[in-house]
mmCIF file of C-alpha atoms and ligand atoms in Angstrom:
data_model
loop_
_atom_site.group_PDB
_atom_site.id
_atom_site.type_symbol
_atom_site.label_atom_id
_atom_site.label_comp_id
_atom_site.label_asym_id
_atom_site.label_seq_id
_atom_site.Cartn_x
_atom_site.Cartn_y
_atom_site.Cartn_z
ATOM 1 C CA UNK A 1 0.000 0.000 0.000
ATOM 2 C CA UNK A 2 1.345 3.440 -0.932
ATOM 3 C CA UNK A 3 2.184 5.691 1.968
ATOM 4 C CA UNK A 4 -0.139 8.540 2.821
ATOM 5 C CA UNK A 5 1.693 11.179 4.794
ATOM 6 C CA UNK A 6 -0.244 12.505 7.777
ATOM 7 C CA UNK A 7 0.877 15.974 8.844
ATOM 8 C CA UNK A 8 -0.072 16.938 12.396
ATOM 9 C CA UNK A 9 0.449 20.406 13.883
ATOM 10 C CA UNK A 10 0.938 20.128 17.650
ATOM 11 C CA UNK A 11 -0.171 23.536 18.768
ATOM 12 C CA UNK A 12 -1.441 25.691 21.613
ATOM 13 C CA UNK A 13 -0.465 29.338 21.999
ATOM 14 C CA UNK A 14 -0.331 28.824 25.734
ATOM 15 C CA UNK A 15 3.218 28.132 26.887
ATOM 16 C CA UNK A 16 4.369 25.061 28.762
ATOM 17 C CA UNK A 17 1.357 22.809 28.123
ATOM 18 C CA UNK A 18 3.367 19.854 26.814
ATOM 19 C CA UNK A 19 3.591 20.500 23.057
ATOM 20 C CA UNK A 20 7.277 19.657 22.753
ATOM 21 C CA UNK A 21 7.110 16.735 25.181
ATOM 22 C CA UNK A 22 4.245 15.357 23.099
ATOM 23 C CA UNK A 23 6.084 15.870 19.783
ATOM 24 C CA UNK A 24 9.292 14.144 20.847
ATOM 25 C CA UNK A 25 7.642 11.253 22.658
ATOM 26 C CA UNK A 26 4.887 10.701 20.137
ATOM 27 C CA UNK A 27 7.514 10.723 17.364
ATOM 28 C CA UNK A 28 9.500 8.062 19.229
ATOM 29 C CA UNK A 29 6.416 5.953 19.962
ATOM 30 C CA UNK A 30 5.132 6.110 16.380
ATOM 31 C CA UNK A 31 8.612 5.121 15.178
ATOM 32 C CA UNK A 32 8.744 2.245 17.665
ATOM 33 C CA UNK A 33 5.436 1.049 16.212
ATOM 34 C CA UNK A 34 7.081 0.867 12.798
ATOM 35 C CA UNK A 35 6.136 4.247 11.280
ATOM 36 C CA UNK A 36 8.505 6.544 9.431
ATOM 37 C CA UNK A 37 8.395 9.835 11.313
ATOM 38 C CA UNK A 38 9.706 13.346 10.718
ATOM 39 C CA UNK A 39 9.574 15.900 13.522
ATOM 40 C CA UNK A 40 9.848 19.537 12.454
ATOM 41 C CA UNK A 41 10.868 21.954 15.197
ATOM 42 C CA UNK A 42 9.166 25.314 14.611
ATOM 43 C CA UNK A 43 10.134 27.006 17.840
ATOM 44 C CA UNK A 44 13.207 29.272 18.172
ATOM 45 C CA UNK A 45 13.612 27.797 21.670
ATOM 46 C CA UNK A 46 14.697 24.605 19.863
ATOM 47 C CA UNK A 47 13.463 22.360 22.675
ATOM 48 C CA UNK A 48 12.364 19.552 20.365
ATOM 49 C CA UNK A 49 15.808 19.675 18.743
ATOM 50 C CA UNK A 50 17.653 19.394 22.061
ATOM 51 C CA UNK A 51 15.171 16.843 23.384
ATOM 52 C CA UNK A 52 15.920 14.658 20.349
ATOM 53 C CA UNK A 53 19.619 14.675 21.146
ATOM 54 C CA UNK A 54 20.793 17.331 18.692
ATOM 55 C CA UNK A 55 23.054 20.173 19.774
ATOM 56 C CA UNK A 56 21.146 23.227 18.562
ATOM 57 C CA UNK A 57 24.061 25.648 18.953
ATOM 58 C CA UNK A 58 26.264 23.806 16.456
ATOM 59 C CA UNK A 59 23.765 23.761 13.596
ATOM 60 C CA UNK A 60 24.644 25.521 10.388
ATOM 61 C CA UNK A 61 21.276 25.099 8.716
ATOM 62 C CA UNK A 62 17.858 24.809 10.290
ATOM 63 C CA UNK A 63 14.177 25.159 9.473
ATOM 64 C CA UNK A 64 14.793 28.902 9.264
ATOM 65 C CA UNK A 65 16.822 28.432 6.078
ATOM 66 C CA UNK A 66 14.008 26.341 4.637
ATOM 67 C CA UNK A 67 11.367 28.978 5.379
ATOM 68 C CA UNK A 68 13.375 31.798 3.820
ATOM 69 C CA UNK A 69 14.031 29.630 0.772
ATOM 70 C CA UNK A 70 17.789 29.208 1.143
ATOM 71 C CA UNK A 71 17.722 25.431 1.653
ATOM 72 C CA UNK A 72 15.381 22.607 0.768
ATOM 73 C CA UNK A 73 13.913 20.536 3.551
ATOM 74 C CA UNK A 74 16.039 17.529 2.556
ATOM 75 C CA UNK A 75 19.172 19.653 3.024
ATOM 76 C CA UNK A 76 18.439 20.168 6.711
ATOM 77 C CA UNK A 77 16.925 16.853 7.834
ATOM 78 C CA UNK A 78 18.943 15.220 10.588
ATOM 79 C CA UNK A 79 18.690 11.607 11.550
ATOM 80 C CA UNK A 80 18.751 11.284 15.277
ATOM 81 C CA UNK A 81 20.532 8.017 16.046
ATOM 82 C CA UNK A 82 19.240 7.989 19.569
ATOM 83 C CA UNK A 83 15.645 8.561 18.631
ATOM 84 C CA UNK A 84 14.714 6.472 15.574
ATOM 85 C CA UNK A 85 13.020 9.394 13.848
ATOM 86 C CA UNK A 86 14.210 12.221 11.619
ATOM 87 C CA UNK A 87 14.197 15.837 12.632
ATOM 88 C CA UNK A 88 14.279 19.246 11.007
ATOM 89 C CA UNK A 89 15.980 21.244 13.755
ATOM 90 C CA UNK A 90 15.473 24.824 14.887
ATOM 91 C CA UNK A 91 17.373 27.324 16.939
ATOM 92 C CA UNK A 92 17.159 31.018 17.714
ATOM 93 C CA UNK A 93 17.748 31.918 14.043
ATOM 94 C CA UNK A 94 14.076 31.158 13.550
ATOM 95 C CA UNK A 95 13.098 34.217 15.578
ATOM 96 C CA UNK A 96 14.187 36.317 12.571
ATOM 97 C CA UNK A 97 11.879 34.549 10.116
ATOM 98 C CA UNK A 98 8.800 36.354 11.321
ATOM 99 C CA UNK A 99 10.158 39.763 10.333
ATOM 100 C CA UNK A 100 11.974 38.635 7.205
ATOM 101 C CA UNK A 101 8.942 36.926 5.717
ATOM 102 C CA UNK A 102 6.457 39.663 6.409
ATOM 103 C CA UNK A 103 6.588 41.208 2.932
ATOM 104 C CA UNK A 104 7.326 38.020 1.035
ATOM 105 C CA UNK A 105 4.938 36.451 -1.410
ATOM 106 C CA UNK A 106 3.500 33.179 -0.163
ATOM 107 C CA UNK A 107 4.705 33.816 3.351
ATOM 108 C CA UNK A 108 2.018 31.577 4.874
ATOM 109 C CA UNK A 109 2.649 28.665 2.523
ATOM 110 C CA UNK A 110 6.434 28.332 2.837
ATOM 111 C CA UNK A 111 6.318 25.263 5.041
ATOM 112 C CA UNK A 112 3.563 23.583 3.030
ATOM 113 C CA UNK A 113 5.623 24.040 -0.101
ATOM 114 C CA UNK A 114 8.769 22.707 1.583
ATOM 115 C CA UNK A 115 6.983 19.611 2.915
ATOM 116 C CA UNK A 116 5.415 18.865 -0.453
ATOM 117 C CA UNK A 117 8.929 18.074 -1.720
ATOM 118 C CA UNK A 118 8.976 15.081 0.646
ATOM 119 C CA UNK A 119 6.212 13.402 -1.386
ATOM 120 C CA UNK A 120 5.154 10.512 0.810
ATOM 121 C CA UNK A 121 8.499 9.579 2.327
ATOM 122 C CA UNK A 122 7.067 9.602 5.856
ATOM 123 C CA UNK A 123 3.966 8.186 7.504
ATOM 124 C CA UNK A 124 3.786 11.029 10.016
ATOM 125 C CA UNK A 125 5.146 14.565 10.059
ATOM 126 C CA UNK A 126 4.803 16.257 13.454
ATOM 127 C CA UNK A 127 5.080 20.044 13.685
ATOM 128 C CA UNK A 128 6.175 21.403 17.063
ATOM 129 C CA UNK A 129 4.674 24.907 17.179
ATOM 130 C CA UNK A 130 5.875 27.842 19.277
ATOM 131 C CA UNK A 131 3.654 29.226 22.052
ATOM 132 C CA UNK A 132 2.198 31.964 19.837
ATOM 133 C CA UNK A 133 -0.364 32.420 17.078
ATOM 134 C CA UNK A 134 2.268 33.933 14.795
ATOM 135 C CA UNK A 135 3.283 33.522 11.160
ATOM 136 C CA UNK A 136 5.254 30.350 11.884
ATOM 137 C CA UNK A 137 2.206 28.793 13.545
ATOM 138 C CA UNK A 138 0.053 29.885 10.581
ATOM 139 C CA UNK A 139 2.598 28.146 8.318
ATOM 140 C CA UNK A 140 2.153 24.984 10.403
ATOM 141 C CA UNK A 141 -1.648 25.172 10.254
ATOM 142 C CA UNK A 142 -1.487 25.745 6.502
ATOM 143 C CA UNK A 143 0.803 22.759 5.945
ATOM 144 C CA UNK A 144 -1.064 20.376 8.263
ATOM 145 C CA UNK A 145 -3.854 17.904 7.646
ATOM 146 C CA UNK A 146 -4.911 18.202 11.256
ATOM 147 C CA UNK A 147 -4.251 19.865 14.591
ATOM 148 C CA UNK A 148 -3.475 18.231 17.894
ATOM 149 C CA UNK A 149 -4.004 20.491 20.905
ATOM 150 C CA UNK A 150 -2.210 19.491 24.104
ATOM 151 C CA UNK A 151 -3.733 21.125 27.156
ATOM 152 C CA UNK A 152 -3.571 21.049 30.902
ATOM 153 C CA UNK A 153 -6.895 20.547 32.636
ATOM 154 C CA UNK A 154 -6.961 23.810 34.530
ATOM 155 C CA UNK A 155 -9.323 26.728 34.941
ATOM 156 C CA UNK A 156 -8.087 28.912 32.070
ATOM 157 C CA UNK A 157 -7.538 26.091 29.598
ATOM 158 C CA UNK A 158 -10.865 26.526 27.813
ATOM 159 C CA UNK A 159 -10.497 30.277 27.451
ATOM 160 C CA UNK A 160 -7.307 29.975 25.430
ATOM 161 C CA UNK A 161 -8.974 27.403 23.234
ATOM 162 C CA UNK A 162 -11.370 30.019 21.807
ATOM 163 C CA UNK A 163 -8.543 32.069 20.265
ATOM 164 C CA UNK A 164 -6.955 28.965 18.811
ATOM 165 C CA UNK A 165 -10.226 27.707 17.351
ATOM 166 C CA UNK A 166 -10.809 31.143 15.761
ATOM 167 C CA UNK A 167 -7.365 31.061 14.188
ATOM 168 C CA UNK A 168 -8.037 27.554 12.878
ATOM 169 C CA UNK A 169 -11.307 28.820 11.334
ATOM 170 C CA UNK A 170 -9.491 31.698 9.618
ATOM 171 C CA UNK A 171 -6.840 29.370 8.253
ATOM 172 C CA UNK A 172 -9.605 27.105 6.946
ATOM 173 C CA UNK A 173 -11.288 30.000 5.152
ATOM 174 C CA UNK A 174 -8.192 31.484 3.571
ATOM 175 C CA UNK A 175 -5.397 28.948 3.404
ATOM 176 C CA UNK A 176 -6.278 25.323 4.142
ATOM 177 C CA UNK A 177 -9.930 24.362 3.763
ATOM 178 C CA UNK A 178 -9.248 20.738 4.742
ATOM 179 C CA UNK A 179 -7.705 21.445 8.140
ATOM 180 C CA UNK A 180 -9.276 19.219 10.797
ATOM 181 C CA UNK A 181 -9.014 19.184 14.556
ATOM 182 C CA UNK A 182 -7.592 15.719 15.137
ATOM 183 C CA UNK A 183 -7.880 15.907 18.873
ATOM 184 C CA UNK A 184 -7.441 17.513 22.261
ATOM 185 C CA UNK A 185 -4.828 15.882 24.439
ATOM 186 C CA UNK A 186 -4.970 16.094 28.217
ATOM 187 C CA UNK A 187 -1.407 16.498 29.486
ATOM 188 C CA UNK A 188 0.290 16.572 32.894
ATOM 189 C CA UNK A 189 -2.839 15.066 34.335
ATOM 190 C CA UNK A 190 -3.060 14.569 38.064
ATOM 191 C CA UNK A 191 -5.878 12.224 38.975
ATOM 192 C CA UNK A 192 -6.006 13.399 42.587
ATOM 193 C CA UNK A 193 -6.740 16.963 41.542
ATOM 194 C CA UNK A 194 -10.497 17.628 41.684
ATOM 195 C CA UNK A 195 -10.371 20.655 39.390
ATOM 196 C CA UNK A 196 -8.438 18.677 36.779
ATOM 197 C CA UNK A 197 -11.116 15.987 36.914
ATOM 198 C CA UNK A 198 -13.874 18.561 36.456
ATOM 199 C CA UNK A 199 -12.189 20.304 33.533
ATOM 200 C CA UNK A 200 -11.463 16.929 31.975
ATOM 201 C CA UNK A 201 -15.142 15.951 32.224
ATOM 202 C CA UNK A 202 -16.138 19.327 30.716
ATOM 203 C CA UNK A 203 -13.799 18.771 27.794
ATOM 204 C CA UNK A 204 -15.327 15.362 27.147
ATOM 205 C CA UNK A 205 -18.885 16.627 27.263
ATOM 206 C CA UNK A 206 -18.062 19.612 25.056
ATOM 207 C CA UNK A 207 -15.784 18.042 22.470
ATOM 208 C CA UNK A 208 -16.824 14.369 22.626
ATOM 209 C CA UNK A 209 -14.649 12.049 20.577
ATOM 210 C CA UNK A 210 -12.362 14.957 19.646
ATOM 211 C CA UNK A 211 -10.757 14.327 23.036
ATOM 212 C CA UNK A 212 -8.151 11.561 22.894
ATOM 213 C CA UNK A 213 -8.991 8.684 25.171
ATOM 214 C CA UNK A 214 -5.334 8.547 26.166
ATOM 215 C CA UNK A 215 -4.501 10.868 29.040
ATOM 216 C CA UNK A 216 -0.877 11.853 29.665
ATOM 217 C CA UNK A 217 -0.165 11.750 33.414
ATOM 218 C CA UNK A 218 2.197 14.070 35.219
ATOM 219 C CA UNK A 219 5.341 11.960 35.354
ATOM 220 C CA UNK A 220 8.795 13.036 36.418
ATOM 221 C CA UNK A 221 10.485 10.769 33.853
ATOM 222 C CA UNK A 222 8.951 12.859 31.058
ATOM 223 C CA UNK A 223 10.536 15.972 32.522
ATOM 224 C CA UNK A 224 13.920 14.308 33.063
ATOM 225 C CA UNK A 225 14.371 12.651 29.655
ATOM 226 C CA UNK A 226 15.113 15.842 27.610
ATOM 227 C CA UNK A 227 18.202 16.612 29.682
ATOM 228 C CA UNK A 228 19.663 13.358 28.336
ATOM 229 C CA UNK A 229 18.565 14.205 24.790
ATOM 230 C CA UNK A 230 16.337 11.133 24.816
ATOM 231 C CA UNK A 231 12.663 10.372 24.315
ATOM 232 C CA UNK A 232 11.255 8.798 27.451
ATOM 233 C CA UNK A 233 10.866 5.491 25.631
ATOM 234 C CA UNK A 234 14.671 5.243 25.545
ATOM 235 C CA UNK A 235 15.200 6.772 28.966
ATOM 236 C CA UNK A 236 12.711 4.758 31.012
ATOM 237 C CA UNK A 237 10.548 2.489 28.933
ATOM 238 C CA UNK A 238 8.576 1.198 31.919
ATOM 239 C CA UNK A 239 7.580 4.629 33.220
ATOM 240 C CA UNK A 240 3.932 5.737 33.224
ATOM 241 C CA UNK A 241 4.880 8.589 30.889
ATOM 242 C CA UNK A 242 6.436 6.271 28.303
ATOM 243 C CA UNK A 243 3.450 3.922 28.452
ATOM 244 C CA UNK A 244 1.025 6.822 27.947
ATOM 245 C CA UNK A 245 2.777 7.992 24.778
ATOM 246 C CA UNK A 246 2.834 4.425 23.425
ATOM 247 C CA UNK A 247 -0.918 4.318 24.010
ATOM 248 C CA UNK A 248 -1.357 7.695 22.284
ATOM 249 C CA UNK A 249 0.625 6.485 19.261
ATOM 250 C CA UNK A 250 -1.640 3.430 19.032
ATOM 251 C CA UNK A 251 -4.737 5.600 19.252
ATOM 252 C CA UNK A 252 -3.456 7.823 16.439
ATOM 253 C CA UNK A 253 -2.474 4.886 14.256
ATOM 254 C CA UNK A 254 -5.890 3.319 14.651
ATOM 255 C CA UNK A 255 -7.559 6.665 13.809
ATOM 256 C CA UNK A 256 -5.414 6.832 10.658
ATOM 257 C CA UNK A 257 -6.472 3.312 9.661
ATOM 258 C CA UNK A 258 -10.155 4.119 10.114
ATOM 259 C CA UNK A 259 -9.775 7.156 7.881
ATOM 260 C CA UNK A 260 -8.615 5.062 4.933
HETATM 261 P P1 LIG B 301 6.507 25.934 25.177
HETATM 262 O O1 LIG B 301 5.191 26.582 25.033
HETATM 263 O O2 LIG B 301 7.501 26.725 25.953
HETATM 264 O O3 LIG B 301 7.050 25.440 23.865
HETATM 265 P P2 LIG B 301 5.529 23.294 25.597
HETATM 266 O O4 LIG B 301 4.059 23.467 25.434
HETATM 267 O O5 LIG B 301 6.271 22.742 24.467
HETATM 268 O O6 LIG B 301 6.218 24.639 26.081
HETATM 269 P P3 LIG B 301 6.868 21.348 27.213
HETATM 270 O O7 LIG B 301 8.176 22.001 26.978
HETATM 271 O O8 LIG B 301 6.600 20.065 26.526
HETATM 272 O O9 LIG B 301 5.698 22.362 26.891
HETATM 273 O O10 LIG B 301 6.598 21.109 28.764
HETATM 274 C C1 LIG B 301 6.780 22.152 29.703
HETATM 275 C C2 LIG B 301 7.515 21.605 30.925
HETATM 276 O O11 LIG B 301 6.731 20.599 31.554
HETATM 277 C C3 LIG B 301 8.838 20.928 30.567
HETATM 278 O O12 LIG B 301 9.746 21.174 31.598
HETATM 279 C C4 LIG B 301 8.479 19.452 30.506
HETATM 280 O O13 LIG B 301 9.583 18.633 30.790
HETATM 281 C C5 LIG B 301 7.399 19.343 31.553
HETATM 282 N N1 LIG B 301 6.402 18.314 31.228
HETATM 283 C C6 LIG B 301 5.705 18.191 30.083
HETATM 284 N N2 LIG B 301 4.846 17.171 30.151
HETATM 285 C C7 LIG B 301 4.993 16.621 31.376
HETATM 286 C C8 LIG B 301 4.364 15.537 32.072
HETATM 287 N N3 LIG B 301 3.395 14.805 31.500
HETATM 288 N N4 LIG B 301 4.783 15.256 33.322
HETATM 289 C C9 LIG B 301 5.745 16.000 33.916
HETATM 290 N N5 LIG B 301 6.359 17.026 33.330
HETATM 291 C C10 LIG B 301 5.991 17.359 32.073
HETATM 292 MG MG1 LIG B 302 7.697 23.675 23.191
#
């Protein structure tokens, strides 16, 4: 069967909700399940790059050079030996892209165009978005088939969702009419926290099967793994965090199969 590449934008303009942790660990879990995976770091913080075991300071070319049209995506793909998936790295250079692209033609479609050169080399392309609804995030939403929204089950979580959903609607109208919401992912979940339980129940009643059944628990191993440049699957395979991301990968793979 010919490969159909599934491009997922992992996004939430709220900072620190688990976007990067989800990208790196989902990439590793999908790869462990036999998928070909490319992770594209779209954040000048370069956390997905570091977390995948790549030294972001030593990079000559990054996703920035792809967006400004200086390099093709194949020129900058790195194979992370430790992680079993490929990565397009980022570092602080990317912070300049926003300003440099502002008057360029096709500024919102740069990433989509770059990814199209990959044909169907990968099963999954994961886009790690920055915590902002900026031009880079719009590029991700324009290139993606679907959006995954990691969120913490806390009081303000739903408020931020409105802005994101409005941006998704605008992108659908002007740039990418096929963009779907693939799912909302509950992250850093603490079962003993009553408020978290309430917000979680609200999410389920509001968004139904758009909420992934898999819940990512708060787990110290997930926070420790990036300092070793490893996905948690390599760092502590038996941990609750690793198991949760394996379960999420399975849920996503079975959703992909149903779609066909
Ligand atoms: P940013 O918006 O800055 O890009 P982010 O949404 O990508 O942040 P992460 O960097 O993935 O969020 O996570 C924020 C912090 O929380 C990190 O220190 C990470 O290690 C930690 N963390 C993420 N998920 C979990 C979890 N399930 N359990 C414990 N710690 C977690
Ligand atoms: Mg991040």
